[in-house]
Amino acid sequence: MNSISRRRFLKITGFSVGAAAAASALSPVIKGAGKVNSKDVKGIKKIPTFCDICFWKCAAIAYVKDGKLWKIEGNPKDPLSKGRLCPRGTGGVGAHYDPDRLRAPLIRTRERGEEKWKEVTWDEALDFIASKMKNIKEKYGPESVAMFSHGIGGTFLKHTLKAYGAINFGAPSFAQCRGPRDVGFELTFGDIIGSPEKTDIENAQCLTLIGSHLGENMHNTQAQEFAKAIENDATIIVVDPRFSVAASKAKYYLPIKPGTDTALLLAWMNVIVSENLYDKEFVGKYGFGFGQFKEEIKQYTPEWAYPETGIEPELIRKTARTMAMHKPASLVHPGRHTTWYGNDAQRMRAIALLNALLGNWGRKGGFYFPAKFPVPAYPYPPYPKPEKDKLDNPGHKYPFASEEITTGIREATITGEPYPIKGWFIYATNLIHALPNQEETIKAIQNLDLLVVVDVIPSEIAGWADVVLPESVYLERYDELNTAPFREPFVSLRQPVVDPPADQKPNWWIAKRLAEKLGLKEYYPWKNIEEYLDYRLKKAGLSLDLMKKEGVVTASGQPIYVEDGIEPEFYTPSGKVEFYSVQLQQAGFDPVPKYEKPEDPPPGYYRLLFGRAPVHSFSRTQSNPILMDMMEENEIWINNDVANRWGLKSGQYVRLKNQDGVLSNKIKVKATERIRPDSVYMVHGFGHNSKMLKRAFMKGASNSELITRYKTDPLMGGTGMNVNFVTFVTEV
Ligand code: SF4
């Protein structure tokens, strides 16, 4: 699976001249850029930076009025935000003013999980960590310290840990989120979807969403492109057990039985192939194994799919024909949170194959080819050579895992096999809410000699830490540059806008100071981050001064479509789009996806589905006073008929009990026609039980608490989490 990086590298090297030329032609538009550090400053200052309320990294302009942070808007020069932030981004001001923020380093004084601390100085906290790390290295080797992280801010801490000799790094964004999607597409096209997704939503004439809640799951660029597609009168097809906001914009809404999506996908492909509606030129030129694929899907007629999915054969036919009619500007969106039932990489492969039949790879209205702004890396000394292998996936049990598996690291921490893990660093991810089965996470924590949490708020995982390090929020710090591949290559800068209110420090400072205490000074040859950033930017023909004024620099004119003259390349074993996968077959898996029947809920139980709200990110924004004013608690969506049978009314509170007897916090009922009777739905991220999160404490219920079961994807180790069932407990 290394072919991807090779291809990206080629794109980058072919691009540098244009980027430098574009940068030199810029004229600064933001006046008076530079951090405001005195409350006596009068007037308004506008300072460009980029948002961290979610991982999308929209560039923004922060306004500081009379020395105080006032408001945040989108940076009009930014191709991601196009000058408009989402509601969460606008509410980012609340992250700075959040009264529940961590304020000083803390060291645990009682048992783990009791949330009893003493405030210490940064030197005391980092000396404590360094001494524990030295002990672990001596006793078990440096590989026994692992790190979990989310977002760009973890870069420097990872660098320190790599210099120390750590090799086990995991992010829930793979095995708990987009992993099956990237693996399914890589097996088919030899390329991943990436983030931001390379989906050309705005130019699609037909957009199919399968359990993808664009608009509720708020990724600014995608929401704006979705609005444009609707304005352009694109045909929208939505498949979802819940009538989502996206479904309300659809021409066709298919209220599918949960867990049967692969049956629908196979039936759609059956119609498109049997009626000769597929892109014959694309398949003929680039397809591999199409004959075997065609033979295999013959059996999956719409009549076969009907009893599985609950979708009428005629509707399956009509929607398949509609998709095909608009090809290649017909996009079946791959979604993002794709870990549903444990056979997700094969479901995502079916989505990839359907897109392949529509011939939309590299085409306008399909998937474009993104490009990255080339900013060279800083020349650090090489990291020490590890003496052990990574332990998240021993013996390549999950042969197609292309990134580390978080739950694999957790498992190794519990069992001590293939070798013990004794230290965890956790950066900006609340593992108690992010990983399924909280009991296993807590069991793993009990085996640690050191648990360090670096975060801005006292999340549940911080409650289990030995040391908590308070990071300054994104509006108070520099960070790594954002150079994510996109349709218009860009580089953007995060810079401090205001000072932190207490003893919080930026991640780069924490990582550098820890490295010094570990005797790893040579890995930080730069004095401060300004020097680091300026070095990298100058190598790219830019400078820190320029970026501080502009916030974002773009380079336009990069070809992104086949229509622009790009010839697609497929880094699969056959060099083609694999309708039939020999590598899957050789590894003992189905070369063409097959349908697996999902387990039905027991009587009186309902499948627990979960998703996102446009004003919150995961479980990390519920202490932000502005965002909490917009949405303070979640609700449980229950079908009207079911609610009537249980005597439940909208607005009343219930508790949920799952199949293993786990009882949730109380949650408000939303009785609605907008969900199937076999399922219930809630927004993820609520139901906090960290006592230090005063505003969020026990507001709403936590779906994570109820996810005691998960089904592991045999291809890549993703954790399917839509396999839990709940019933109602009316005494609250
Ligand atoms: S999508 Fe919203 S929250 Fe996320 S980075 Fe953009 S503006 Fe911020």
XYZ file of C-alpha atoms and ligand atoms in Angstrom:
740
model
C 0.000 0.000 0.000
C 2.995 2.303 -0.396
C 2.119 3.318 -3.905
C 0.016 6.253 -2.764
C 2.791 8.258 -1.258
C 4.885 7.719 -4.372
C 2.198 9.193 -6.545
C 1.698 12.195 -4.266
C 5.399 12.848 -4.302
C 5.366 13.003 -8.099
C 2.571 15.529 -8.016
C 4.409 17.690 -5.514
C 7.693 17.763 -7.359
C 5.978 18.711 -10.573
C 4.392 21.704 -8.954
C 6.953 23.875 -7.195
C 7.558 26.503 -9.893
C 3.914 27.522 -10.139
C 3.598 27.832 -6.396
C 6.552 30.127 -6.014
C 5.329 32.303 -8.867
C 1.873 32.556 -7.339
C 3.304 33.506 -3.968
C 5.459 36.294 -5.340
C 2.441 37.900 -6.990
C 0.526 38.290 -3.709
C -0.418 41.541 -2.120
C -1.125 41.573 1.611
C -4.778 42.165 2.400
C -4.822 41.799 6.134
C -3.624 44.920 7.852
C -2.140 45.016 11.315
C -1.510 41.283 11.627
C 0.304 40.224 14.796
C -0.731 38.849 18.176
C -2.471 41.211 20.558
C -0.977 40.816 23.994
C -2.156 43.853 25.880
C -5.629 44.605 27.042
C -4.771 48.303 26.717
C -4.631 48.089 22.931
C -7.465 50.183 21.484
C -9.287 49.598 18.215
C -9.823 46.548 16.041
C -7.110 44.235 14.775
C -7.669 41.488 12.201
C -5.349 38.519 12.494
C -5.441 35.557 10.103
C -5.162 32.031 11.465
C -6.897 28.674 10.923
C -9.659 27.008 12.879
C -9.271 24.014 15.198
C -12.826 23.523 16.377
C -12.757 20.516 14.067
C -9.981 18.956 11.997
C -11.044 20.572 8.684
C -8.711 23.548 9.287
C -10.636 26.359 7.601
C -8.625 29.555 7.412
C -10.141 32.377 9.412
C -9.667 35.976 10.402
C -9.873 36.686 14.102
C -10.952 40.134 15.224
C -9.509 41.571 18.402
C -11.323 44.593 19.801
C -9.655 46.756 22.411
C -7.258 43.928 23.194
C -9.953 41.266 23.621
C -10.908 38.481 21.256
C -14.153 39.615 19.612
C -15.204 37.486 16.640
C -13.972 35.123 13.931
C -14.847 35.058 10.229
C -13.698 33.016 7.269
C -10.639 34.168 5.326
C -11.880 34.986 1.786
C -8.570 33.814 0.326
C -9.016 30.305 1.710
C -10.152 27.638 -0.763
C -11.527 25.509 2.112
C -13.770 28.078 3.815
C -14.228 30.441 0.859
C -14.572 33.214 3.435
C -17.333 31.512 5.445
C -16.955 29.478 8.597
C -19.422 26.907 9.838
C -21.400 27.645 13.039
C -18.817 25.860 15.162
C -15.966 27.842 13.636
C -17.753 31.111 14.340
C -18.309 29.921 17.907
C -14.570 29.290 18.242
C -14.351 32.475 20.317
C -15.952 30.426 23.107
C -12.924 28.090 23.189
C -10.764 30.989 24.424
C -13.307 32.135 27.010
C -14.341 28.613 28.142
C -14.454 28.771 31.973
C -13.831 24.999 32.269
C -10.478 25.075 30.479
C -7.438 23.421 31.976
C -5.343 26.211 33.469
C -2.138 24.701 34.889
C -0.257 21.359 34.742
C -1.739 18.751 37.093
C -0.285 15.665 38.748
C -2.578 12.971 40.114
C -2.715 12.633 43.906
C -5.216 9.761 44.330
C -6.275 6.654 42.392
C -6.618 6.906 38.614
C -10.075 8.075 37.644
C -10.789 9.818 40.966
C -9.939 13.189 39.407
C -7.870 14.387 42.361
C -4.932 16.581 41.434
C -2.313 19.009 42.593
C -1.265 21.939 40.445
C 2.430 21.906 39.613
C 4.832 23.999 37.545
C 5.677 23.035 33.983
C 9.176 22.002 35.083
C 7.777 19.725 37.764
C 5.310 18.132 35.355
C 7.821 17.596 32.556
C 10.542 16.344 34.943
C 8.058 13.801 36.295
C 7.159 12.623 32.768
C 10.796 12.499 31.611
C 11.841 10.454 34.618
C 9.007 7.931 34.077
C 9.875 7.713 30.368
C 13.519 7.022 31.163
C 12.466 4.208 33.509
C 10.190 2.671 30.877
C 12.947 2.872 28.256
C 15.397 1.174 30.589
C 13.041 -1.590 31.670
C 11.020 -2.301 28.514
C 12.530 -0.297 25.638
C 11.267 2.952 24.064
C 8.740 1.051 21.921
C 6.717 0.574 25.121
C 5.527 4.190 25.036
C 2.599 4.716 22.617
C 0.751 7.806 21.491
C -2.854 8.462 20.434
C -3.627 11.744 18.755
C -6.085 13.682 16.678
C -5.383 16.664 14.476
C -2.402 18.640 13.311
C -1.363 19.765 16.808
C 0.118 16.375 17.694
C 2.950 16.746 15.146
C 5.606 18.075 17.507
C 4.841 15.691 20.345
C 5.069 12.808 17.854
C 8.454 14.149 16.778
C 9.707 14.118 20.396
C 8.426 10.588 20.951
C 9.967 9.340 17.698
C 13.282 10.885 18.752
C 12.922 8.997 22.062
C 12.430 5.773 20.074
C 8.645 5.300 20.202
C 7.071 3.609 17.185
C 3.451 2.944 18.163
C 1.209 5.839 17.129
C -2.543 5.491 16.638
C -5.391 7.820 15.723
C -9.100 6.953 16.107
C -9.610 8.648 12.736
C -8.490 5.384 11.078
C -9.949 2.330 12.855
C -12.934 4.198 14.315
C -13.757 6.367 11.307
C -12.483 6.653 7.732
C -10.220 3.567 7.609
C -12.627 1.183 5.799
C -13.294 3.841 3.187
C -9.644 4.457 2.429
C -8.861 0.727 2.341
C -11.894 -0.089 0.137
C -10.938 2.595 -2.387
C -7.256 1.737 -2.308
C -8.035 -1.920 -3.047
C -10.134 -0.801 -6.009
C -8.470 2.308 -7.453
C -5.035 2.090 -5.793
C -5.677 5.410 -4.085
C -7.333 6.679 -0.932
C -10.015 9.348 -0.639
C -8.016 11.510 1.766
C -9.034 14.465 3.894
C -10.429 16.855 2.728
C -12.220 14.367 0.482
C -11.477 14.771 -3.225
C -15.167 14.662 -4.073
C -16.321 17.192 -6.662
C -19.722 17.664 -5.044
C -20.394 21.091 -6.502
C -20.171 19.830 -10.089
C -22.078 16.581 -9.573
C -25.298 16.297 -11.553
C -26.338 13.345 -9.437
C -25.163 12.952 -5.839
C -25.841 9.770 -3.882
C -25.368 9.813 -0.111
C -25.358 6.555 1.822
C -25.620 7.197 5.551
C -23.649 10.383 5.005
C -25.245 13.343 6.765
C -23.737 16.280 4.886
C -24.768 19.438 6.684
C -25.309 17.736 10.015
C -21.833 16.244 9.804
C -20.408 19.689 9.206
C -17.360 19.857 7.020
C -17.522 23.414 5.832
C -16.321 22.952 2.243
C -18.567 19.957 1.659
C -21.616 21.715 3.124
C -21.018 24.703 0.832
C -20.519 22.452 -2.188
C -23.661 20.514 -1.300
C -25.624 23.782 -1.236
C -24.205 24.604 -4.662
C -25.158 21.192 -6.052
C -28.726 21.726 -4.814
C -28.768 25.198 -6.367
C -27.541 23.647 -9.644
C -30.512 21.294 -9.489
C -28.439 18.159 -9.089
C -30.477 15.029 -8.439
C -29.916 13.966 -4.832
C -30.407 10.350 -3.736
C -30.224 9.683 0.007
C -30.058 6.257 1.614
C -30.512 6.396 5.368
C -32.644 4.754 8.075
C -33.204 8.311 9.336
C -34.710 11.161 7.336
C -31.670 13.412 7.706
C -31.331 17.070 6.684
C -29.687 15.812 3.478
C -32.699 13.540 2.884
C -34.935 16.616 2.989
C -33.093 17.903 -0.093
C -33.337 14.606 -1.973
C -35.397 13.643 -4.978
C -35.193 10.010 -3.890
C -35.104 8.986 -0.233
C -34.482 5.293 0.476
C -35.200 4.443 4.158
C -33.027 1.352 4.184
C -32.998 -1.321 6.857
C -29.746 -0.668 8.777
C -26.845 -2.954 7.897
C -28.117 -3.943 4.444
C -26.347 -1.266 2.381
C -24.134 -3.781 0.582
C -27.251 -5.587 -0.696
C -28.500 -2.311 -2.192
C -25.096 -1.521 -3.697
C -24.897 -4.963 -5.314
C -28.407 -4.587 -6.715
C -27.640 -1.126 -8.104
C -24.541 -2.547 -9.809
C -26.592 -5.462 -11.113
C -29.024 -3.038 -12.800
C -26.303 -0.793 -14.217
C -24.374 -3.762 -15.666
C -27.326 -5.874 -16.850
C -28.930 -2.870 -18.570
C -25.599 -1.868 -20.126
C -25.693 1.522 -18.448
C -22.083 1.579 -17.207
C -19.241 3.640 -18.670
C -17.965 1.143 -21.210
C -15.036 3.253 -22.318
C -13.734 3.683 -18.743
C -14.295 0.034 -17.813
C -12.802 -1.214 -21.099
C -9.709 0.958 -20.840
C -9.004 0.774 -17.111
C -10.955 -2.165 -15.672
C -9.438 -5.443 -14.457
C -11.506 -8.602 -13.914
C -14.758 -7.094 -15.161
C -15.950 -10.413 -16.633
C -15.675 -12.217 -13.293
C -17.296 -9.276 -11.521
C -20.185 -9.261 -13.995
C -20.754 -12.962 -13.489
C -20.671 -12.601 -9.700
C -23.223 -9.779 -9.475
C -25.726 -11.436 -11.829
C -27.455 -12.998 -8.807
C -28.077 -9.712 -6.994
C -31.269 -8.529 -8.639
C -33.453 -5.770 -7.121
C -35.974 -8.523 -6.292
C -33.247 -10.320 -4.302
C -32.328 -7.075 -2.484
C -35.920 -6.086 -1.626
C -36.521 -8.381 1.379
C -33.092 -7.523 2.746
C -33.175 -3.757 2.382
C -36.898 -2.990 2.405
C -36.398 -0.916 -0.760
C -38.886 -1.637 -3.581
C -37.284 -3.181 -6.713
C -38.722 -0.432 -8.914
C -37.107 2.262 -6.745
C -33.783 0.416 -6.897
C -34.029 0.315 -10.702
C -35.119 3.932 -11.019
C -32.306 5.264 -8.819
C -29.679 3.082 -10.565
C -30.833 4.416 -13.955
C -30.763 7.985 -12.642
C -27.193 7.606 -11.406
C -26.122 6.119 -14.731
C -27.941 8.782 -16.765
C -25.741 11.508 -15.249
C -22.401 9.672 -15.496
C -19.586 10.609 -15.246
C -20.828 13.634 -13.222
C -22.564 11.179 -10.910
C -20.959 10.765 -7.505
C -21.677 8.145 -4.886
C -20.157 9.871 -1.890
C -17.886 7.597 0.158
C -18.837 9.256 3.479
C -16.492 9.622 6.381
C -17.527 7.775 9.516
C -17.638 4.337 7.898
C -17.096 1.877 10.773
C -20.606 0.445 11.033
C -20.945 -3.347 10.998
C -17.451 -4.844 10.897
C -17.554 -5.710 7.184
C -17.088 -2.100 6.253
C -14.032 -2.220 3.995
C -15.972 -4.566 1.663
C -19.018 -2.249 1.762
C -16.750 0.661 0.898
C -15.224 -1.411 -1.889
C -18.748 -1.890 -3.254
C -19.169 1.909 -3.206
C -15.825 2.257 -5.007
C -16.930 -0.274 -7.642
C -20.236 1.519 -8.190
C -18.314 4.755 -8.766
C -16.040 2.885 -11.169
C -19.068 1.761 -13.198
C -20.063 5.418 -13.399
C -16.590 6.218 -14.788
C -16.230 9.245 -12.490
C -12.613 8.770 -11.371
C -10.805 11.992 -12.217
C -13.896 13.443 -13.847
C -15.747 16.687 -13.244
C -18.602 15.978 -10.839
C -16.868 12.797 -9.613
C -13.493 12.461 -7.902
C -10.860 15.038 -8.822
C -7.080 14.652 -8.478
C -5.926 16.915 -5.619
C -2.536 18.556 -5.387
C -0.456 19.662 -2.452
C 1.455 22.907 -1.955
C 5.089 21.812 -1.738
C 6.639 22.982 1.533
C 9.805 21.000 2.312
C 10.102 19.269 5.678
C 12.551 20.518 8.312
C 15.840 18.558 8.136
C 15.900 16.798 11.494
C 18.470 14.153 12.456
C 17.285 10.587 11.728
C 15.221 8.876 14.423
C 16.757 5.908 16.276
C 16.333 2.556 14.560
C 13.627 0.523 16.353
C 14.529 -2.892 17.703
C 10.928 -4.118 17.634
C 8.020 -4.068 15.201
C 4.871 -2.035 15.723
C 2.431 -4.003 17.843
C -1.041 -2.865 16.809
C -1.402 -5.578 14.155
C 0.736 -8.582 15.137
C 1.441 -11.054 12.338
C -0.499 -8.726 9.990
C -3.693 -10.265 11.285
C -5.522 -7.482 9.443
C -3.590 -7.649 6.170
C -5.000 -4.495 4.597
C -4.631 -2.111 7.560
C -2.785 0.858 6.076
C -2.472 2.828 9.324
C -2.052 1.879 12.975
C -5.045 0.347 14.727
C -5.854 2.135 17.998
C -7.726 -0.818 19.458
C -4.708 -3.020 18.568
C -2.501 -0.807 20.756
C -5.145 -0.976 23.480
C -5.279 -4.768 23.222
C -1.494 -5.060 23.477
C -1.572 -2.805 26.547
C -4.044 -5.201 28.174
C -2.294 -8.445 27.258
C 1.340 -7.334 27.261
C 1.683 -9.154 23.914
C 3.670 -9.095 21.691
C 5.435 -6.825 24.205
C 4.263 -4.604 27.070
C 3.072 -1.050 26.580
C 3.722 0.979 29.720
C 3.224 4.605 28.678
C 0.449 6.396 26.815
C 0.557 9.937 25.533
C -2.856 11.183 24.479
C -3.121 14.365 22.464
C -6.498 16.033 21.802
C -8.570 12.877 21.631
C -10.954 11.809 24.364
C -10.279 8.061 24.152
C -13.075 7.263 26.618
C -15.591 8.578 24.061
C -13.627 7.801 20.880
C -12.988 4.061 21.321
C -15.714 1.435 21.652
C -15.996 -0.500 24.924
C -14.908 1.894 27.674
C -14.228 -1.005 30.032
C -11.402 -2.249 27.797
C -9.873 1.237 27.658
C -9.930 1.505 31.446
C -8.513 -2.016 31.801
C -5.609 -1.053 29.528
C -4.976 2.140 31.515
C -4.558 0.086 34.707
C -1.479 -1.575 33.168
C 0.329 1.691 32.493
C 3.217 3.208 34.414
C 2.552 6.575 32.803
C -0.496 8.217 31.246
C -0.057 11.765 29.985
C -2.953 13.755 28.524
C -2.369 16.971 26.611
C -5.600 18.851 25.984
C -7.402 22.166 26.341
C -10.317 20.857 28.427
C -10.575 18.266 31.219
C -12.121 15.506 29.106
C -12.974 12.082 30.564
C -9.618 10.628 29.522
C -7.846 13.419 31.438
C -9.619 12.099 34.531
C -7.584 8.876 34.211
C -4.217 10.564 33.592
C -1.172 10.706 35.840
C -0.200 14.063 34.368
C -2.458 16.534 32.565
C -0.788 19.208 30.463
C -2.953 22.227 29.566
C -2.487 23.285 25.978
C -3.289 26.794 24.798
C -6.248 26.868 22.392
C -5.656 27.378 18.672
C -6.270 31.131 18.938
C -3.308 31.431 21.289
C -0.642 29.418 19.492
C 1.357 28.681 16.379
C 1.030 25.194 14.951
C 2.266 23.086 12.089
C 1.456 24.479 8.620
C -1.588 23.166 6.808
C -0.706 21.920 3.336
C -3.478 19.342 2.840
C -3.963 18.184 -0.773
C -6.954 19.965 -2.311
C -8.413 21.092 -5.635
C -6.477 24.339 -5.282
C -3.124 23.763 -3.566
C -2.599 26.008 -0.565
C -0.578 26.583 2.550
C -2.127 28.157 5.617
C -0.754 29.382 8.920
C -2.109 29.156 12.420
C -0.748 32.004 14.539
C -1.549 33.326 17.998
C -4.221 35.984 18.137
C -4.367 36.557 21.907
C -2.463 35.372 24.955
C -3.664 32.322 26.890
C -5.588 33.321 30.008
C -3.506 31.227 32.466
C -0.503 28.878 32.433
C -1.407 27.069 29.205
C 1.369 26.368 26.657
C 1.425 25.568 22.942
C 2.039 21.969 21.875
C 5.365 22.818 20.158
C 6.705 24.341 23.386
C 5.619 21.309 25.425
C 7.192 18.897 22.932
C 10.453 20.844 22.681
C 10.844 21.269 26.448
C 10.126 17.563 27.023
C 12.734 16.618 24.398
C 15.284 18.775 26.220
C 14.494 17.050 29.499
C 14.934 13.671 27.791
C 18.371 14.699 26.498
C 17.128 14.966 22.918
C 18.033 18.608 22.307
C 19.585 17.876 18.911
C 16.105 17.078 17.552
C 15.091 20.702 18.101
C 17.784 22.745 16.377
C 15.369 25.699 16.089
C 15.048 28.253 18.906
C 11.327 28.771 18.601
C 8.534 27.886 16.251
C 8.773 31.136 14.308
C 12.271 30.077 13.260
C 11.026 26.597 12.293
C 8.106 27.943 10.249
C 10.158 30.638 8.554
C 12.786 28.072 7.553
C 10.199 25.822 5.892
C 8.282 28.660 4.281
C 11.435 30.244 2.819
C 12.320 26.887 1.239
C 8.917 27.098 -0.478
C 9.523 30.631 -1.757
C 7.359 32.193 0.995
C 8.114 33.637 4.424
C 6.605 33.762 7.870
C 6.092 37.528 7.575
C 4.070 37.056 4.410
C 2.019 34.245 5.936
C 1.329 36.244 9.093
C -0.284 38.887 6.911
C -2.066 36.628 4.424
C -2.915 33.577 6.491
C -3.289 31.534 3.291
C -1.364 31.385 0.031
C -2.797 29.447 -2.893
C -1.543 28.417 -6.292
C -4.140 28.124 -8.969
C -4.187 26.538 -12.389
C -3.245 23.016 -11.322
C -5.009 20.454 -13.520
C -7.339 18.280 -11.454
C -9.547 16.442 -13.991
C -9.107 14.028 -16.853
C -10.798 16.854 -18.797
C -7.675 18.974 -18.026
C -5.468 16.351 -19.663
C -4.546 14.151 -16.686
C -4.208 10.463 -17.495
C -5.354 8.448 -14.462
C -2.916 6.027 -12.880
C -3.981 3.134 -10.668
C -1.519 1.819 -8.102
C -3.173 -1.570 -7.721
C -1.309 -4.838 -8.386
C -2.806 -4.969 -11.902
C -2.261 -1.255 -12.555
C -6.005 -1.048 -13.274
C -9.298 -0.559 -11.477
C -9.808 -3.901 -9.762
C -13.377 -5.117 -10.295
C -12.042 -8.485 -9.203
C -9.304 -8.353 -6.576
C -6.711 -11.084 -6.784
C -4.923 -9.728 -3.718
C -8.121 -10.101 -1.687
C -8.675 -13.604 -3.014
C -5.093 -14.616 -2.193
C -5.519 -13.288 1.345
C -8.644 -15.450 1.773
C -11.275 -12.727 1.270
C -14.037 -12.233 -1.283
C -12.560 -10.813 -4.493
C -15.955 -9.211 -5.245
C -17.886 -7.947 -2.188
C -20.608 -10.216 -0.821
C -23.585 -9.325 1.333
C -23.695 -10.411 4.989
C -27.027 -10.305 6.787
C -26.954 -8.103 9.896
C -28.134 -9.356 13.271
C -31.670 -8.199 14.119
C -32.400 -6.427 17.425
C -33.869 -8.671 20.152
C -37.595 -8.061 20.888
C -38.146 -4.713 22.616
C -34.696 -3.442 21.561
C -33.733 -0.992 18.816
C -30.521 -0.519 16.869
C -28.488 2.369 18.268
C -27.383 4.729 15.489
C -25.402 7.891 16.089
C -24.108 10.894 14.183
C -23.113 14.508 14.449
C -24.644 17.936 14.997
C -23.454 20.953 13.019
C -22.605 22.916 16.176
C -20.419 20.381 17.990
C -17.268 18.374 17.230
C -17.076 14.921 18.798
C -16.997 15.229 22.612
C -14.622 18.189 22.677
C -16.856 21.251 22.321
C -19.479 20.689 25.021
C -17.786 23.113 27.413
C -17.663 25.914 24.822
C -20.283 28.363 26.177
C -21.284 29.688 22.730
C -21.775 26.247 21.198
C -23.568 24.998 24.303
C -25.981 27.913 24.023
C -26.844 26.584 20.562
C -27.148 22.934 21.624
C -26.874 21.943 25.264
C -27.917 18.298 25.172
C -28.708 15.558 22.707
C -32.034 13.790 22.135
C -32.980 10.231 21.349
C -34.919 9.980 18.087
C -37.668 7.375 18.375
C -40.185 6.473 15.701
C -43.655 7.844 16.550
C -45.335 4.420 16.559
C -42.669 3.000 18.855
C -42.924 6.036 21.144
C -46.714 5.567 21.300
C -46.321 1.886 22.133
C -43.999 2.809 25.006
C -46.186 5.772 26.028
C -43.308 8.184 25.393
C -43.778 11.836 24.449
C -41.334 14.305 22.934
C -39.539 16.283 25.628
C -39.768 13.687 28.396
C -36.598 12.044 29.696
C -35.752 8.341 29.506
C -32.670 6.271 30.068
C -31.360 3.780 27.537
C -30.242 0.299 28.488
C -28.136 -1.702 26.058
C -27.997 -5.446 25.407
C -25.310 -5.818 28.075
C -27.324 -4.009 30.744
C -25.381 -0.727 30.579
C -27.642 2.174 31.544
C -27.200 5.645 30.079
C -27.657 9.046 31.619
C -31.129 10.496 31.064
C -31.866 11.762 27.576
C -34.757 13.725 26.075
C -37.159 11.900 23.741
C -37.721 13.164 20.195
C -40.699 11.214 18.857
C -40.672 11.519 15.082
C -41.711 10.017 11.766
C -38.176 10.681 10.584
C -36.664 7.375 11.710
C -37.439 3.718 11.048
C -39.190 1.795 13.821
C -36.257 -0.648 14.192
C -33.693 2.056 15.074
C -33.055 4.978 17.406
C -30.598 7.795 16.828
C -28.604 10.252 18.914
C -25.868 12.833 18.398
C -22.452 11.668 19.603
C -20.376 13.547 22.176
C -22.789 14.284 25.040
C -23.328 12.693 28.445
C -20.020 13.830 29.962
C -19.211 12.542 33.434
C -15.978 14.433 34.016
C -16.703 16.532 37.111
C -14.371 19.248 35.888
C -16.582 19.844 32.819
C -19.102 21.820 34.856
C -21.270 23.072 31.991
C -21.370 19.750 30.135
C -21.590 17.436 33.160
C -24.442 14.917 32.679
C -26.037 16.901 29.861
C -27.634 14.383 27.517
C -26.465 10.790 27.145
C -23.324 9.198 25.781
C -23.620 6.765 22.879
C -20.013 5.711 23.581
C -21.014 4.364 26.974
C -23.615 2.162 25.261
C -21.186 0.861 22.624
C -19.973 -2.106 24.641
C -19.952 -4.343 21.559
C -18.022 -3.839 18.362
C -17.288 -6.025 15.366
C -13.781 -5.931 13.980
C -13.259 -5.672 10.229
C -11.180 -8.695 9.186
C -9.524 -6.766 6.348
C -8.223 -3.742 8.250
C -9.123 -3.868 11.965
C -11.801 -1.142 11.941
C -14.352 -1.345 14.739
C -17.958 -1.599 13.503
C -20.002 0.144 16.189
C -23.594 0.055 14.878
C -24.041 -3.414 16.375
C -25.500 -2.336 19.715
C -29.174 -2.394 20.683
C -30.993 -0.392 23.338
C -34.316 -0.404 25.096
C -35.994 2.304 27.203
C -36.081 2.720 30.946
C -38.788 5.209 31.798
C -38.005 5.739 35.509
C -35.357 8.439 35.431
S -15.559 23.021 9.377
Fe -16.161 24.546 10.910
S -15.243 23.862 12.841
Fe -14.264 22.759 11.192
S -12.425 23.935 10.753
Fe -14.054 24.655 9.356
S -15.002 26.367 10.388
Fe -13.790 25.256 11.920
